[in-house]
C-alpha positions as a printed NumPy array, in Angstrom:
array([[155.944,  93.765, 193.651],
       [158.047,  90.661, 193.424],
       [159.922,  88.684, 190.905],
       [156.408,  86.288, 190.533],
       [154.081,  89.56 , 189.922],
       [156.721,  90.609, 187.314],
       [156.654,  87.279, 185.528],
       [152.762,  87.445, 186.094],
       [153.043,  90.951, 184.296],
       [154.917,  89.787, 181.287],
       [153.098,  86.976, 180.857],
       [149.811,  89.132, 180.781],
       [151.572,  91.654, 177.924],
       [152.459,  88.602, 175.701],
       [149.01 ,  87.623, 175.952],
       [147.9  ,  90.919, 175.193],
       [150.19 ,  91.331, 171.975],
       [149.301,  87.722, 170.363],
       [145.694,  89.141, 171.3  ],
       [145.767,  92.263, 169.24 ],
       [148.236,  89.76 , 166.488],
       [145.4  ,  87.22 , 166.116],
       [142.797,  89.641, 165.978],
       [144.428,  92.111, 163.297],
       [145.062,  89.046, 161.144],
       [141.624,  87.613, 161.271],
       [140.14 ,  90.756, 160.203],
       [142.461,  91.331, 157.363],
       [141.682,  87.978, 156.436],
       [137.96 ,  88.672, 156.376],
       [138.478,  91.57 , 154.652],
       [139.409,  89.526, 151.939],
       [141.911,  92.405, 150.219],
       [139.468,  94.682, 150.254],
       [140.384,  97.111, 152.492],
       [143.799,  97.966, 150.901],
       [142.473,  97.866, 147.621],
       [140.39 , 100.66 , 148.573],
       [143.277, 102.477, 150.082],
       [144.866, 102.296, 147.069],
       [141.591, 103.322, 144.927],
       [140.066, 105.527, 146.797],
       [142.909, 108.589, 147.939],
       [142.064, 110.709, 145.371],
       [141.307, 113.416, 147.996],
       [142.775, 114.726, 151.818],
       [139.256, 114.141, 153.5  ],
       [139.103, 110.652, 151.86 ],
       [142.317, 109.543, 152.631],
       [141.651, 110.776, 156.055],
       [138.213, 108.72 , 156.615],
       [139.432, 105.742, 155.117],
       [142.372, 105.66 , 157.564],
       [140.504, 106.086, 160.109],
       [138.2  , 103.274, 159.051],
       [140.803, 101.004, 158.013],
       [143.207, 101.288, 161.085],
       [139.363, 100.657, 162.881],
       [138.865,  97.576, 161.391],
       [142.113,  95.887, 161.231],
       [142.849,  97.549, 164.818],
       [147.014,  97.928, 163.756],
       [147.762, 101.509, 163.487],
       [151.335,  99.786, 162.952],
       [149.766,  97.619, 160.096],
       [148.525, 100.627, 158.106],
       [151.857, 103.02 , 158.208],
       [153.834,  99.699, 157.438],
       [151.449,  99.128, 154.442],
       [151.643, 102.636, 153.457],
       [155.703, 102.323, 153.249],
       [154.869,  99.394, 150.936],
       [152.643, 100.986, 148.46 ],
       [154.519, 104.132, 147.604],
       [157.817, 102.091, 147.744],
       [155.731,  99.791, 144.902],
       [154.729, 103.165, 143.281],
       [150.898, 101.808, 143.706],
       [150.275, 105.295, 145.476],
       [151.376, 108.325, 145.691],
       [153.134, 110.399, 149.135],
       [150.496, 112.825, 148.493],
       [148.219, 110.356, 148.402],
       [149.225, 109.008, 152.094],
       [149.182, 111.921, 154.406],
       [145.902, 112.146, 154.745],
       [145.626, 108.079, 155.524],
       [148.291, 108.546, 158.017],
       [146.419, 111.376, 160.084],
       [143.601, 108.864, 159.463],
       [144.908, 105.947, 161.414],
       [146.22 , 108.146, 164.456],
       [142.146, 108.275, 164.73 ],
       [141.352, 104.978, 164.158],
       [144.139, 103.485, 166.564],
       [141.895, 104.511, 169.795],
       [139.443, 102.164, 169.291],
       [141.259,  99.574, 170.705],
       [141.488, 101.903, 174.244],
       [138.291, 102.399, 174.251],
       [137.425,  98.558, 173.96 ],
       [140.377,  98.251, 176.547],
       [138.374, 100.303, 178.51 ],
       [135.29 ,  97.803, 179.363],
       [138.241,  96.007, 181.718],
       [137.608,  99.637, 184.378],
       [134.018,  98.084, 184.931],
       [133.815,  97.479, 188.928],
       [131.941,  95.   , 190.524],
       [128.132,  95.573, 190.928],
       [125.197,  93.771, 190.864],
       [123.467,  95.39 , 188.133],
       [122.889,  92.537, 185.752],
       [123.045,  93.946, 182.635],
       [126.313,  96.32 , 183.915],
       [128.117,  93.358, 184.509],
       [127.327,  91.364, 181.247],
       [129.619,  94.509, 180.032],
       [132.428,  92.927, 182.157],
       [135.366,  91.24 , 180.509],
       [135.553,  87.987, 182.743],
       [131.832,  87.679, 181.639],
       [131.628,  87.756, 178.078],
       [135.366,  86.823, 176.813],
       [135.077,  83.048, 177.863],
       [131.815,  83.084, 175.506],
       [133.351,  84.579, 172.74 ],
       [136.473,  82.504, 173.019],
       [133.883,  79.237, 172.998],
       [132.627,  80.518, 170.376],
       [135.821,  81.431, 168.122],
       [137.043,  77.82 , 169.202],
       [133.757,  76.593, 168.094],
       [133.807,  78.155, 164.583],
       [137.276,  77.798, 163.573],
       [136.459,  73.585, 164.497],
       [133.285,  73.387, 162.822],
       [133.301,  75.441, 159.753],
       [133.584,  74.916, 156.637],
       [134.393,  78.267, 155.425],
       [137.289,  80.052, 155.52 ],
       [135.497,  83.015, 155.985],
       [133.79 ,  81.929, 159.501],
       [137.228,  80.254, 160.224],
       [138.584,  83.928, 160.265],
       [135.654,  85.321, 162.419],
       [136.873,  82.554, 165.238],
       [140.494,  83.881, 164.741],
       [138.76 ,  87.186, 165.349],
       [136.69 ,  86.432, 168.351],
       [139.552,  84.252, 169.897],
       [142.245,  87.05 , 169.11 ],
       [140.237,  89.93 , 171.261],
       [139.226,  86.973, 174.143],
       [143.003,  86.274, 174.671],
       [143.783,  90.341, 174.563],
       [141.236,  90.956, 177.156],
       [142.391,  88.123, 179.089],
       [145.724,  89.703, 179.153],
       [144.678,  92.995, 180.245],
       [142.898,  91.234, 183.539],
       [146.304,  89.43 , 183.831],
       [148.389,  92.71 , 183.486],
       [146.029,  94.101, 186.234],
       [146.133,  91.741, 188.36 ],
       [149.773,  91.311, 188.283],
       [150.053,  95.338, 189.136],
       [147.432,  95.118, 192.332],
       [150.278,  94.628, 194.88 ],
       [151.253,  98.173, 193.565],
       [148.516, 100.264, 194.866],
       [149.79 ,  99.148, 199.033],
       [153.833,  99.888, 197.655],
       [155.575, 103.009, 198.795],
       [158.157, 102.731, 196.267],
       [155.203, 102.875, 193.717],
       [153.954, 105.87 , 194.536],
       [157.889, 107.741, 194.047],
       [157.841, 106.423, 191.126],
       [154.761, 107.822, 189.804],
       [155.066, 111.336, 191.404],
       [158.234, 111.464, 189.091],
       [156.203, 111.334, 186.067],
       [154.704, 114.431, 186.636],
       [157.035, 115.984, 184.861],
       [155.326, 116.091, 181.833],
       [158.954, 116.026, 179.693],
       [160.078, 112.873, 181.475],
       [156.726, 111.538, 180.993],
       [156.342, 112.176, 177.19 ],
       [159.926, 110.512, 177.067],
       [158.817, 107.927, 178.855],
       [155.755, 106.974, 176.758],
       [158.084, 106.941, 173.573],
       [160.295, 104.705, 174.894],
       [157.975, 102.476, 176.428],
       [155.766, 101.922, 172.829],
       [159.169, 101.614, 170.932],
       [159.859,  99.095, 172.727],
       [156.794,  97.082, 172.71 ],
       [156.288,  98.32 , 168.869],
       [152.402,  98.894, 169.698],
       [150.631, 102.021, 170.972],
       [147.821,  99.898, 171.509],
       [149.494,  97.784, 174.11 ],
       [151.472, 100.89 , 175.729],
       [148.186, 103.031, 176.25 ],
       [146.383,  99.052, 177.275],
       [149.749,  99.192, 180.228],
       [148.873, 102.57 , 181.524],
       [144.668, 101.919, 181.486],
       [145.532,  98.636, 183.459],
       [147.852, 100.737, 185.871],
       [145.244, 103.147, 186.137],
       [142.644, 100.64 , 187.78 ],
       [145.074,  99.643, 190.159],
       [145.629, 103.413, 191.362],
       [148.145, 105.697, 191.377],
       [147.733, 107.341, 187.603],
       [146.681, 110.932, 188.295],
       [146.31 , 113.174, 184.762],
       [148.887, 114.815, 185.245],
       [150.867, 111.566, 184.821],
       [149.024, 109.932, 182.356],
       [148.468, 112.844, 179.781],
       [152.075, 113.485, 178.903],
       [152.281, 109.287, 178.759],
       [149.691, 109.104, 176.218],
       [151.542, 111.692, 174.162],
       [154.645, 109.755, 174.162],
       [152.924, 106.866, 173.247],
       [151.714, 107.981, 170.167],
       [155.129, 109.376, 169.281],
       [156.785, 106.286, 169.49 ],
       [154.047, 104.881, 167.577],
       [156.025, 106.037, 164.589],
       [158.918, 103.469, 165.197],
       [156.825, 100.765, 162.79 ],
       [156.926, 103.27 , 159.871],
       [160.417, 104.238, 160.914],
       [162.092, 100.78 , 160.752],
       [159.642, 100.045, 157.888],
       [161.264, 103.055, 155.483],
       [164.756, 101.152, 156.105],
       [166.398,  99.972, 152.319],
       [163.42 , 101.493, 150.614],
       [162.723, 104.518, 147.556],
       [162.852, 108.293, 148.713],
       [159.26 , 108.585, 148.537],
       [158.194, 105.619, 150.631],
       [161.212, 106.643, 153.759],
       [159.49 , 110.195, 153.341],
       [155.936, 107.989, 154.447],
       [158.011, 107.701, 158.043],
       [158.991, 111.285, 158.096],
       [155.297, 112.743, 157.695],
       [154.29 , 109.656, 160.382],
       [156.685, 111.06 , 162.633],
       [156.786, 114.934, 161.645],
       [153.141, 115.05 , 162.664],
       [153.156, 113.223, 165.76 ],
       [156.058, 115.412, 166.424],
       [154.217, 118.684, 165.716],
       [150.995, 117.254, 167.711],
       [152.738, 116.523, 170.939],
       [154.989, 119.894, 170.529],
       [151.541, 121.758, 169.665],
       [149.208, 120.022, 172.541],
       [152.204, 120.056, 175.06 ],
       [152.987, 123.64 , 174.945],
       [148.908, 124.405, 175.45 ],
       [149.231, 122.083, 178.169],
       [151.94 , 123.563, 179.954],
       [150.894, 127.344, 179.707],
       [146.972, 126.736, 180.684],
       [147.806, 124.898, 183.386],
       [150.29 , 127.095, 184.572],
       [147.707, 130.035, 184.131],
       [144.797, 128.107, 185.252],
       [146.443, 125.085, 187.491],
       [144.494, 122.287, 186.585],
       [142.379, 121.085, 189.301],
       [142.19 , 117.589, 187.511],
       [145.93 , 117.057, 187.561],
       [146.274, 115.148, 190.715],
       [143.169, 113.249, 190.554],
       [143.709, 109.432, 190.199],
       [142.45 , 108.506, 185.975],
       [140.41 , 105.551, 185.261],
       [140.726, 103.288, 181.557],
       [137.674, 105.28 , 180.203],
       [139.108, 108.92 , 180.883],
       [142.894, 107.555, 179.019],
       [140.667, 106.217, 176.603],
       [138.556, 109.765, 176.315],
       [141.748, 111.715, 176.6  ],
       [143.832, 109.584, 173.884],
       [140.654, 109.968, 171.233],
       [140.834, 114.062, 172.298],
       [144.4  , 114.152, 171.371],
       [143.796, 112.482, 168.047],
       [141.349, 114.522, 166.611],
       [142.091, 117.598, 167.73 ],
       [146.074, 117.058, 166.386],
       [144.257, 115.939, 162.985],
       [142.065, 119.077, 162.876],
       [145.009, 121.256, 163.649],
       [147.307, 119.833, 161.187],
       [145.139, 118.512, 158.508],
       [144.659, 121.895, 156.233],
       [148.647, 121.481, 156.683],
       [149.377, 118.227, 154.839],
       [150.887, 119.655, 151.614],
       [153.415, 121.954, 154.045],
       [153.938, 118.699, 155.626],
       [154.866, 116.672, 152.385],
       [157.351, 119.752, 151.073],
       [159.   , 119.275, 154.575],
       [159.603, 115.95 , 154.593],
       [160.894, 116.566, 150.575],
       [163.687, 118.87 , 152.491],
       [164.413, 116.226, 155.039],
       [164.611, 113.005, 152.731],
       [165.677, 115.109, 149.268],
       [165.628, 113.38 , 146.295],
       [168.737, 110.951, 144.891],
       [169.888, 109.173, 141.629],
       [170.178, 105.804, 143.1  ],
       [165.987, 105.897, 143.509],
       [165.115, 106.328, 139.735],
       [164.879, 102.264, 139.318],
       [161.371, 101.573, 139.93 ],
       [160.545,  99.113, 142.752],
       [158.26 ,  96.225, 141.166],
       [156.828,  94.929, 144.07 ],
       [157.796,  95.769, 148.317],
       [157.997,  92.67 , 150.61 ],
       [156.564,  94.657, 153.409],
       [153.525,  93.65 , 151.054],
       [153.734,  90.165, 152.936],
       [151.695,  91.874, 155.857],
       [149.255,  91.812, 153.706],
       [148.832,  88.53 , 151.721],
       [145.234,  88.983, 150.584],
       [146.077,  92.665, 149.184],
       [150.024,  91.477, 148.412],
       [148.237,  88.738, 145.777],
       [145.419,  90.85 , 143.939],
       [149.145,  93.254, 143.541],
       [151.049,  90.803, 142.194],
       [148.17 ,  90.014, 139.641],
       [148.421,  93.904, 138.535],
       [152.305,  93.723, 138.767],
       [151.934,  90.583, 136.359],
       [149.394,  91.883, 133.788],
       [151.616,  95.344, 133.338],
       [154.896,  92.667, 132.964],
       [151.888,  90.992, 130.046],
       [152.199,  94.726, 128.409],
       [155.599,  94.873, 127.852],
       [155.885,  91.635, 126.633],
       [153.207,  92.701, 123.973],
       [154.973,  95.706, 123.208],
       [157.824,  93.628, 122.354],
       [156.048,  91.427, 120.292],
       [154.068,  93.6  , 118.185],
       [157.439,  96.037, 117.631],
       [159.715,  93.316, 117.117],
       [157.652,  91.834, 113.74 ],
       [156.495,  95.65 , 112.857],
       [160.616,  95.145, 112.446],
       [160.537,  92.751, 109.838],
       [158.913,  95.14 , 107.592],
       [161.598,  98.586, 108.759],
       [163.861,  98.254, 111.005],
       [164.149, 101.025, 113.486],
       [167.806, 101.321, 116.054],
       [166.072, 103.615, 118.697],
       [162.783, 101.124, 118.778],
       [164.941,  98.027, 119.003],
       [167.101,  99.372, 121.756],
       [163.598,  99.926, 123.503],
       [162.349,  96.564, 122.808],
       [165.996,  95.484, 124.235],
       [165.621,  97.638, 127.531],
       [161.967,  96.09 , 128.281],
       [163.551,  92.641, 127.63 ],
       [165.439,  93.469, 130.995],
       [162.922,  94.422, 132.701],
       [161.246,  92.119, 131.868],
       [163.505,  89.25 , 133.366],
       [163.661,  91.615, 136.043],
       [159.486,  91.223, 136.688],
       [160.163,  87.459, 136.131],
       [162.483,  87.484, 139.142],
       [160.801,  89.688, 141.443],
       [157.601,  87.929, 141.165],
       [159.041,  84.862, 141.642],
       [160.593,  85.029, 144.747],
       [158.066,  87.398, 146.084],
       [155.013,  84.729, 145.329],
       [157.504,  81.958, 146.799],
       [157.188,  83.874, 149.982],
       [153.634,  84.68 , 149.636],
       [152.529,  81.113, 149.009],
       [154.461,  80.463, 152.659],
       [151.337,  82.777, 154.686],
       [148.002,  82.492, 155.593],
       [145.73 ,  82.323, 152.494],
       [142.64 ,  81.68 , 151.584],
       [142.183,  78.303, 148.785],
       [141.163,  80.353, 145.945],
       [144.561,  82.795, 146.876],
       [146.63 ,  79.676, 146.771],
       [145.136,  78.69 , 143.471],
       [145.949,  82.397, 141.938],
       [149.969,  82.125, 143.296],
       [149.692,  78.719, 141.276],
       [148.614,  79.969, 138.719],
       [150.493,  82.97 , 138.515],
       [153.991,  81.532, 139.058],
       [153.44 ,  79.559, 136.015],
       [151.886,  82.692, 134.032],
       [155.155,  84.427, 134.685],
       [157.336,  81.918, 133.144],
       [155.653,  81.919, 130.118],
       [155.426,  86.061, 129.6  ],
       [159.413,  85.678, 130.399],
       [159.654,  82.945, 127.738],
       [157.155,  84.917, 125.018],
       [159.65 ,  88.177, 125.708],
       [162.596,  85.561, 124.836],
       [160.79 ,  85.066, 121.669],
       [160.319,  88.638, 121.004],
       [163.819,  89.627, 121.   ],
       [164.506,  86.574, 118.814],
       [162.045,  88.013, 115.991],
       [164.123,  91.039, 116.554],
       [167.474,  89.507, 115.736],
       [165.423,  87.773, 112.896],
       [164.104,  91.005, 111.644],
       [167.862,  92.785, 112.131],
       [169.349,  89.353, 109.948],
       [166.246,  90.016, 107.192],
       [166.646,  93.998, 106.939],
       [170.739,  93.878, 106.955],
       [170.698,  91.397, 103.934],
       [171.166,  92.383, 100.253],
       [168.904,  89.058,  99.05 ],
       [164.727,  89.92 , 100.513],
       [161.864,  87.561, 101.112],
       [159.568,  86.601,  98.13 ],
       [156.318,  88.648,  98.568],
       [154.54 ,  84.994,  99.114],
       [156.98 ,  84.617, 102.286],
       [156.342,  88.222, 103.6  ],
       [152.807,  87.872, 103.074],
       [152.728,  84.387, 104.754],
       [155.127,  86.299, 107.824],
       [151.904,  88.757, 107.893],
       [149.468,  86.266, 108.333],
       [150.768,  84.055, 111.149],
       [151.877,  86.794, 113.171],
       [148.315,  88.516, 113.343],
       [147.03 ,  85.348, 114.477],
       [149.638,  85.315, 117.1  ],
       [148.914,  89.294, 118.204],
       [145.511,  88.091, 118.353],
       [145.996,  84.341, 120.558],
       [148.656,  86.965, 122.721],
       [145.219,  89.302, 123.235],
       [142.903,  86.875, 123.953],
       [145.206,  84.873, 125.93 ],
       [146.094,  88.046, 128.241],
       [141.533,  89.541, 128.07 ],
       [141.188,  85.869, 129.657],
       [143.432,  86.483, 132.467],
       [142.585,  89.937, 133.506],
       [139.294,  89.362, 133.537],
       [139.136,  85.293, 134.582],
       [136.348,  84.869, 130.832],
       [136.771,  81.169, 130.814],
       [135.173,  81.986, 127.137],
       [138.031,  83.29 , 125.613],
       [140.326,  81.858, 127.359],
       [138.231,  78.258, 125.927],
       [138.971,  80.17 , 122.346],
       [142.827,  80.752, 122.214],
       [143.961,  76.748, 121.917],
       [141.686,  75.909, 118.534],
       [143.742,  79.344, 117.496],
       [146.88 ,  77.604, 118.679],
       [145.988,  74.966, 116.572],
       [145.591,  76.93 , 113.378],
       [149.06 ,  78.715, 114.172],
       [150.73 ,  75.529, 114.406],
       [149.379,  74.022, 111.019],
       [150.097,  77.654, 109.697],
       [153.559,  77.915, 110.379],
       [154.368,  74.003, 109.189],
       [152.78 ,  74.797, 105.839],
       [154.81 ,  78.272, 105.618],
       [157.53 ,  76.227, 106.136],
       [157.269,  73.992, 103.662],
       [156.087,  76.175, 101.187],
       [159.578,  78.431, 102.147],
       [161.633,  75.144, 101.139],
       [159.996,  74.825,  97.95 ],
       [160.525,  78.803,  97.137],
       [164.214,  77.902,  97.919],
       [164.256,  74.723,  95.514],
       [162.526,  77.287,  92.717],
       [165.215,  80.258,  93.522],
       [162.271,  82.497,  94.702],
       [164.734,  83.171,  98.211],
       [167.432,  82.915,  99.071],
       [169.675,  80.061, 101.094],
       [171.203,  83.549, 103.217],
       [168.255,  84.474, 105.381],
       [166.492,  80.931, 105.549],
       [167.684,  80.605, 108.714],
       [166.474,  83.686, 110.101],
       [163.094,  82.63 , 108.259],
       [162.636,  79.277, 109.765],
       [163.884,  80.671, 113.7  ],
       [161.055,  83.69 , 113.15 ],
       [158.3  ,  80.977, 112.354],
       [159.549,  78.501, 115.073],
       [159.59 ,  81.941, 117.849],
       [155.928,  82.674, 116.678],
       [154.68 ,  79.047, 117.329],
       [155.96 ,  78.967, 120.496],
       [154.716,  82.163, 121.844],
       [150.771,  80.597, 120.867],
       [152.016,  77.719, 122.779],
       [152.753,  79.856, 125.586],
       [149.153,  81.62 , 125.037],
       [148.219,  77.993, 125.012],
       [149.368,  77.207, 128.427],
       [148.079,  80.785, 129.856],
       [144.202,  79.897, 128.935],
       [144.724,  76.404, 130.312],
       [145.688,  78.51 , 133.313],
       [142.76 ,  80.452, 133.499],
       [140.606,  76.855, 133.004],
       [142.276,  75.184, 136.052],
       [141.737,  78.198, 138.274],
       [137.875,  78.531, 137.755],
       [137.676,  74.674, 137.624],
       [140.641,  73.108, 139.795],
       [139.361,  69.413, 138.579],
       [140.911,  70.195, 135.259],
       [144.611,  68.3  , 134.259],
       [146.404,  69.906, 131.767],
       [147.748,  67.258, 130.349],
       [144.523,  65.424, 129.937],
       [142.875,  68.644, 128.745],
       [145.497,  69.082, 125.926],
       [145.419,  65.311, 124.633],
       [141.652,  64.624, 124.848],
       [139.384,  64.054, 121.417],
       [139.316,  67.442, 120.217],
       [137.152,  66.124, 117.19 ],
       [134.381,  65.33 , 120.186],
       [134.357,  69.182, 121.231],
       [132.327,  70.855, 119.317],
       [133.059,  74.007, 120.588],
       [136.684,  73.652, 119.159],
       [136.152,  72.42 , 115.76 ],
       [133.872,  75.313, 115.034],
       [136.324,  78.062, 116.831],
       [138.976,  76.028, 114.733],
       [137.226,  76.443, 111.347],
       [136.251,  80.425, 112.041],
       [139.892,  80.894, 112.872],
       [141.098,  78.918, 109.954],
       [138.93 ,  80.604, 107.461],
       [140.644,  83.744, 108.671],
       [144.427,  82.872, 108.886],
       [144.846,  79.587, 106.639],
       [148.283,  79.366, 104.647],
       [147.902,  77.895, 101.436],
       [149.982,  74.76 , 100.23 ],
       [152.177,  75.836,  97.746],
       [150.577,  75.24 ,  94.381],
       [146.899,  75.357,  95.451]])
């Protein structure tokens, strides 16, 4: 084999590898989300975890992809470890799909029509015509991702011929053959595997190597048995480099990966090595074909799972002793950029990350004017804590959409990381507010001269109708109910008028000696913080507008004849019937 066949052989790998690339990201893409959202939803039990790893690592054909995405979610706290063993076994199944599609390339020659229609050199060039032909012509984004599909698995099979035809001079080379008979010891074999797949990062391409090696000749079972049990050993290097810099829980994800590939290839190798030294294999030095790896990989699988699986809580206390619990890891993580992976899953998270950032800032606000009535230490160093986390939500999401608006996504996913980067800014602005109505409340309860019962009742009115614009505002972008969201700005309205009349009405109390000059300060900053956060409700059912109709302007929106809109001046009248401040005097 010279330097041009090795060249020939890399080049055929790097095929393969952007083959299996393109193809896992089209059908994530198609997938929409969908898959990990179920991975997330549906764990409740072992057996489910275990089918919808299998299914998922099917699909998305990334073994790799799934343990990385499990690191992610329990580093996010989205699931639980208990939750992931049984996903984890899962995708060990799952991954040998892609051999046995590898396999097809073993077809010989023949003259059987229909046999050879099976070939890769027959059908790839029609499905990469096809791929090239939908990601041109459509319109869709969803056929665009079928073509990434079909063009991703072309290119891998074309780099499994090119792999095997690099490695024909092999079969006629001496030097070959040493080479191989040393792999039959099955412990330099198994280390082999590992090292080979760490390498390459993808048991899919290290089992694809030996199936392409054993067409050329050469690969007897004896050889290629303790290879395929290395392989999926060093399968667990994703998961392992994965856990780096994350919680306890998510590096103990990597130490179940690898504890029960561990315990597989120690369990399978030890039958191995005592039947066939009782029995002697007559197999062992029979050359293997891409089918039989393909057979034998699938065998290993399942038959690990099924000895391990009634195992997987031993499995999660052991990995508790290896990776034991720390101080440093009580800080919640808000949101993992291994996530990224994922972009169609990583958005519909950062939606859920954003609403439960929406419920603290509620807390706040309700607490902080429940305040201006009794003032409570322990509940305003509460409010104060969430105000930190808060900010810390504001920057995590942040830079985390940033990088998510940088990947592959579909139009309506761009729209949502629009949408939501400006959402953010105004729940971090509202929470501002918040702790300003609790310094306000502090300044009100801590002075010796109290509000006018007029003022406090005036307080009680405009901040209901802010709880209530804060509700609707945060219903209409959960749910995307264009009619709320259509009902929180003729609310806005009312809350503006509201507060401008309190406020003159509070400077005539002050002219007639009904309050006092002291805490007029703290009056006027507590009606000014509750405008503002309807504005900021305001601006978040705009939001939820321009993302079901991406035509609308916001400014235009805000500054067009409200009179015309029918809809508004009859909202407006219901909610001004219901939170109207009297003029002072009427």
């Amino acid at each position: 084999m010279d330097a041009f066949a090795i060249i020939t052989l890399i080049g055929g790998l790097a095929f393969f590898l952007y083959g299996i690339t393109v193809m896992s990201a089209g059908l994530e893409k198609v997938a929409g989300g969908k898959l990990e959202y179920f991975l997330k939803s549906m764990t409740s039990s072992r057996w489910k975890g275990l089918g919808l790893g299998m299914g998922i690592t099917a699909i998305i054909q990334s073994s790799s992809a799934v343990t990385v995405m499990l690191v992610g979610l329990v580093n996010s706290g989205i699931m639980s470890l208990s939750q992931s063993v049984g996903v984890i076994m899962g995708s060990n199944i799952g991954t040998t799909i892609t051999a046995w599609l590898l396999s097809l390339a073993g077809i010989q020659g023949t003259e059987n029509v229909i046999i050879r229609c099976f070939k890769p050199e027959t059908f790839t060039p029609i499905l990469a015509m096809i791929g090239v032909a939908m990601i041109m012509a459509a319109k869709s984004n969803k056929r665009k991702n079928v073509g990434s599909v079909l063009i991703g698995f072309a290119v891998l099979m074309f780099g499994m011929q090119v792999m095997t035809g690099a490695m024909l001079p092999l079969a006629d080379d001496p030097n070959f053959g040493k080479i191989m008979v040393a792999f039959t010891n099955p412990f330099l074999g198994v280390l082999v595997g590992t090292v080979m797949t760490v390498v390459i990062q993808s048991s899919s391409a290290a089992v694809g190597i030996l199936q392409a090696l054993s067409i050329v000749g050469g690969v007897t079972f004896g050889i290629a048995i303790p290879l395929i049990m290395g392989q999926n050993l060093g399968a667990c290097i994703s998961s392992v480099l994965a856990s780096i810099g994350v919680s306890t829980n998510a590096k103990r994800v990597a130490v179940i990966h690898v504890l029960f590939n561990l315990f597989g290839v120690v369990l399978f190798l030890s039958a191995f090595l005592i039947i066939n030294a009782l029995i002697d294999f007559p197999l062992m030095n029979k050359a293997t074909s891409p089918v039989q790896i393909a057979l034998f990989h699938t065998v290993f699988n399942v038959v690990t799972t099924g000895l391990l699986f009634p195992f997987t809580k031993q499995l999660e206390k052991l990995s508790k002793m290896v990776i034991p619990e720390h101080e440093s890891d009580k800080q919640s993580v808000i949101i993992d950029d291994r996530l990224l992976m994922s972009p169609s899953f990583a958005v519909s998270e950062c939606q859920r990350q954003t609403l439960k950032m929406a419920e603290l800032v509620e807390f706040n606000i309700v607490n902080s004017a429940k305040m201006l009535k009794s003032y409570h230490k322990k509940k305003a160093e509460q409010i104060l804590e969430n105000e930190k986390l808060i900010d810390r939500y504001e920057d995590k999401l942040d830079s985390f959409l940033l990088k998510l608006s940088g990947t592959s996504l579909l139009e309506s996913e761009s729209g949502r990381i629009t949408q939501m980067l400006l959402l953010i800014g105004d729940y971090e602005r509202m929470g501002d507010h918040a702790t300003n109505i609790l310094k306000c409340a502090e300044m009100i309860n801590e002075s010796d001269n109290k509000l006018s019962e007029d003022a406090i009742n005036e307080i009680k009115v405009i901040v209901h109708a802010t709880r209530e614009a804060f509700s609707m505002a945060y219903e209409a972008y959960k749910t995307d109910n264009i009619e709320i969201a259509q009902k929180v700005e003729p609310l806005e309205a009312v809350i503006k008028k509201a507060v401008r009349r309190s406020k003159n009405n509070h400077i005539q109390r002050l002219k007639d000696g009904q309050c006092n000059a002291e805490i007029s300060f703290a009056y006027s900053d507590l009606m000014n913080d509750l405008r503002r956060i309807a504005a900021h409700c305001g601006n978040i059912a705009t939001g939820v507008l321009q993302y079901s109709d991406t035509t609308l302007h916001k400014h235009e929106y805000n500054h067009r004849n409200k009179e015309e809109d029918l809809a508004f001046v009859n909202e407006y009248r219901d909610y001004k019937s219901r939170y109207s401040v009297q003029k002072r005097g009427e």
